Tab-separated table of C-alpha atoms in Angstrom:
chain	number	residue	atom	x	y	z
E	1	UNK	CA	-1.691	-40.583	14.400
E	2	UNK	CA	-3.686	-37.200	14.924
E	3	UNK	CA	-4.778	-35.472	11.768
E	4	UNK	CA	-6.782	-32.153	12.437
E	5	UNK	CA	-9.425	-31.147	9.558
E	6	UNK	CA	-10.232	-27.384	9.265
E	7	UNK	CA	-13.630	-26.100	7.958
E	8	UNK	CA	-15.665	-22.710	7.864
E	9	UNK	CA	-13.517	-20.731	6.011
E	10	UNK	CA	-14.475	-18.453	2.876
E	11	UNK	CA	-14.958	-14.908	1.740
E	12	UNK	CA	-16.470	-12.414	3.851
E	13	UNK	CA	-16.845	-8.713	3.530
E	14	UNK	CA	-14.835	-6.424	6.250
E	15	UNK	CA	-17.086	-6.033	9.523
E	16	UNK	CA	-18.363	-9.583	8.978
E	17	UNK	CA	-18.058	-13.043	10.884
E	18	UNK	CA	-16.541	-16.395	10.242
E	19	UNK	CA	-16.325	-19.576	12.430
E	20	UNK	CA	-13.639	-22.054	11.839
E	21	UNK	CA	-13.883	-25.493	13.292
E	22	UNK	CA	-11.211	-27.969	13.412
E	23	UNK	CA	-11.756	-31.926	14.498
E	24	UNK	CA	-9.102	-34.126	14.706
E	25	UNK	CA	-9.496	-37.730	13.415
E	26	UNK	CA	-6.934	-40.663	14.386
E	27	UNK	CA	-5.860	-41.998	17.424
E	28	UNK	CA	-7.551	-39.964	20.273
E	29	UNK	CA	-4.750	-38.328	22.839
E	30	UNK	CA	-5.032	-35.693	25.276
E	31	UNK	CA	-3.933	-32.403	23.497
E	32	UNK	CA	-2.277	-30.103	25.448
E	33	UNK	CA	-2.586	-26.890	23.232
E	34	UNK	CA	-5.235	-26.520	20.613
E	35	UNK	CA	-5.374	-23.172	18.358
E	36	UNK	CA	-5.039	-21.393	15.227
E	37	UNK	CA	-1.950	-20.114	13.201
E	38	UNK	CA	-2.268	-17.907	10.027
E	39	UNK	CA	-0.091	-16.864	7.099
E	40	UNK	CA	-0.648	-14.472	4.979
E	41	UNK	CA	0.976	-14.187	1.367
E	42	UNK	CA	4.639	-13.063	1.855
E	43	UNK	CA	4.759	-12.894	5.544
E	44	UNK	CA	5.685	-15.407	8.372
E	45	UNK	CA	3.234	-18.027	9.728
E	46	UNK	CA	2.001	-16.142	13.283
E	47	UNK	CA	0.176	-17.545	16.090
E	48	UNK	CA	-3.495	-16.158	16.147
E	49	UNK	CA	-5.133	-17.880	19.381
E	50	UNK	CA	-4.176	-20.897	21.311
E	51	UNK	CA	-6.367	-22.851	24.046
E	52	UNK	CA	-4.370	-24.498	26.791
E	53	UNK	CA	-5.758	-27.630	28.824
E	54	UNK	CA	-5.902	-25.626	31.695
E	55	UNK	CA	-8.161	-23.388	30.390
E	56	UNK	CA	-5.996	-20.525	29.417
E	57	UNK	CA	-5.984	-18.633	26.019
E	58	UNK	CA	-3.665	-16.152	24.393
E	59	UNK	CA	-4.427	-14.160	21.619
E	60	UNK	CA	-2.509	-12.149	19.387
E	61	UNK	CA	-2.509	-8.494	19.606
E	62	UNK	CA	-4.202	-7.989	16.335
E	63	UNK	CA	-7.033	-10.047	17.237
E	64	UNK	CA	-7.638	-9.436	20.847
E	65	UNK	CA	-11.508	-8.370	21.343
E	66	UNK	CA	-12.288	-9.695	18.099
E	67	UNK	CA	-11.521	-13.131	17.851
E	68	UNK	CA	-12.572	-16.132	20.335
E	69	UNK	CA	-11.040	-19.437	20.461
E	70	UNK	CA	-12.808	-22.286	22.168
E	71	UNK	CA	-12.194	-26.044	22.482
E	72	UNK	CA	-14.431	-29.418	22.830
E	73	UNK	CA	-11.815	-31.725	24.488
E	74	UNK	CA	-14.549	-34.807	24.161
E	75	UNK	CA	-14.211	-34.184	20.552
E	76	UNK	CA	-10.728	-33.265	19.895
E	77	UNK	CA	-11.894	-29.987	18.508
E	78	UNK	CA	-10.915	-26.247	18.506
E	79	UNK	CA	-13.079	-23.461	17.225
E	80	UNK	CA	-12.276	-19.718	16.178
E	81	UNK	CA	-15.037	-17.411	16.141
E	82	UNK	CA	-13.903	-14.452	14.278
E	83	UNK	CA	-16.010	-10.969	14.505
E	84	UNK	CA	-15.370	-7.653	12.967
E	85	UNK	CA	-13.045	-9.113	10.243
E	86	UNK	CA	-10.493	-7.016	8.536
E	87	UNK	CA	-8.743	-7.009	4.988
E	88	UNK	CA	-5.404	-7.809	7.026
E	89	UNK	CA	-7.099	-11.066	8.703
E	90	UNK	CA	-6.904	-12.173	4.729
E	91	UNK	CA	-4.845	-15.325	5.330
E	92	UNK	CA	-4.627	-19.135	5.248
E	93	UNK	CA	-5.774	-20.245	8.573
E	94	UNK	CA	-4.089	-23.374	10.104
E	95	UNK	CA	-5.344	-25.742	13.328
E	96	UNK	CA	-2.651	-26.605	15.384
E	97	UNK	CA	-2.638	-29.362	18.058
E	98	UNK	CA	0.050	-29.845	20.257
E	99	UNK	CA	1.179	-32.332	22.820
E	100	UNK	CA	3.705	-31.542	25.678
E	101	UNK	CA	4.875	-35.544	26.320
E	102	UNK	CA	5.870	-36.421	23.571
E	103	UNK	CA	6.669	-32.838	22.413
E	104	UNK	CA	4.732	-33.137	18.991
E	105	UNK	CA	2.616	-30.914	16.523
E	106	UNK	CA	-0.413	-31.915	14.606
E	107	UNK	CA	-0.992	-29.598	11.686
E	108	UNK	CA	-4.141	-29.291	9.693
E	109	UNK	CA	-3.923	-28.675	5.793
E	110	UNK	CA	-4.956	-24.840	6.284
E	111	UNK	CA	-8.038	-23.060	5.318
E	112	UNK	CA	-8.372	-19.827	3.260
E	113	UNK	CA	-9.983	-16.679	4.907
E	114	UNK	CA	-10.193	-13.684	2.571
E	115	UNK	CA	-11.721	-10.148	3.887
E	116	UNK	CA	-12.800	-8.126	1.274
E	117	UNK	CA	-12.974	-4.335	1.654
């Protein structure tokens, strides 16, 4: 069983930066997609940034040019560098690791990011 664990959240002023980290413990498997989702109060969980084993990455339009996702396959780790943070980035951020075979998702417990204006 793979269990992702997030770290690096907190409170930051608008315009500041934070880096989130997620390292998966447990049985190590080849993770096809590693990335980050977020959920703000009263809103649905949304995809923020995804990193594919192929090297491709995808970003939500709202974070393009500000956030960068990266991964370390040897450590089963994924990172999210967040720059030029805005109050609307405030949310609980969840690490997600997904395998295609079997079709399975592994979620972290979530970590709070708060951006003050």
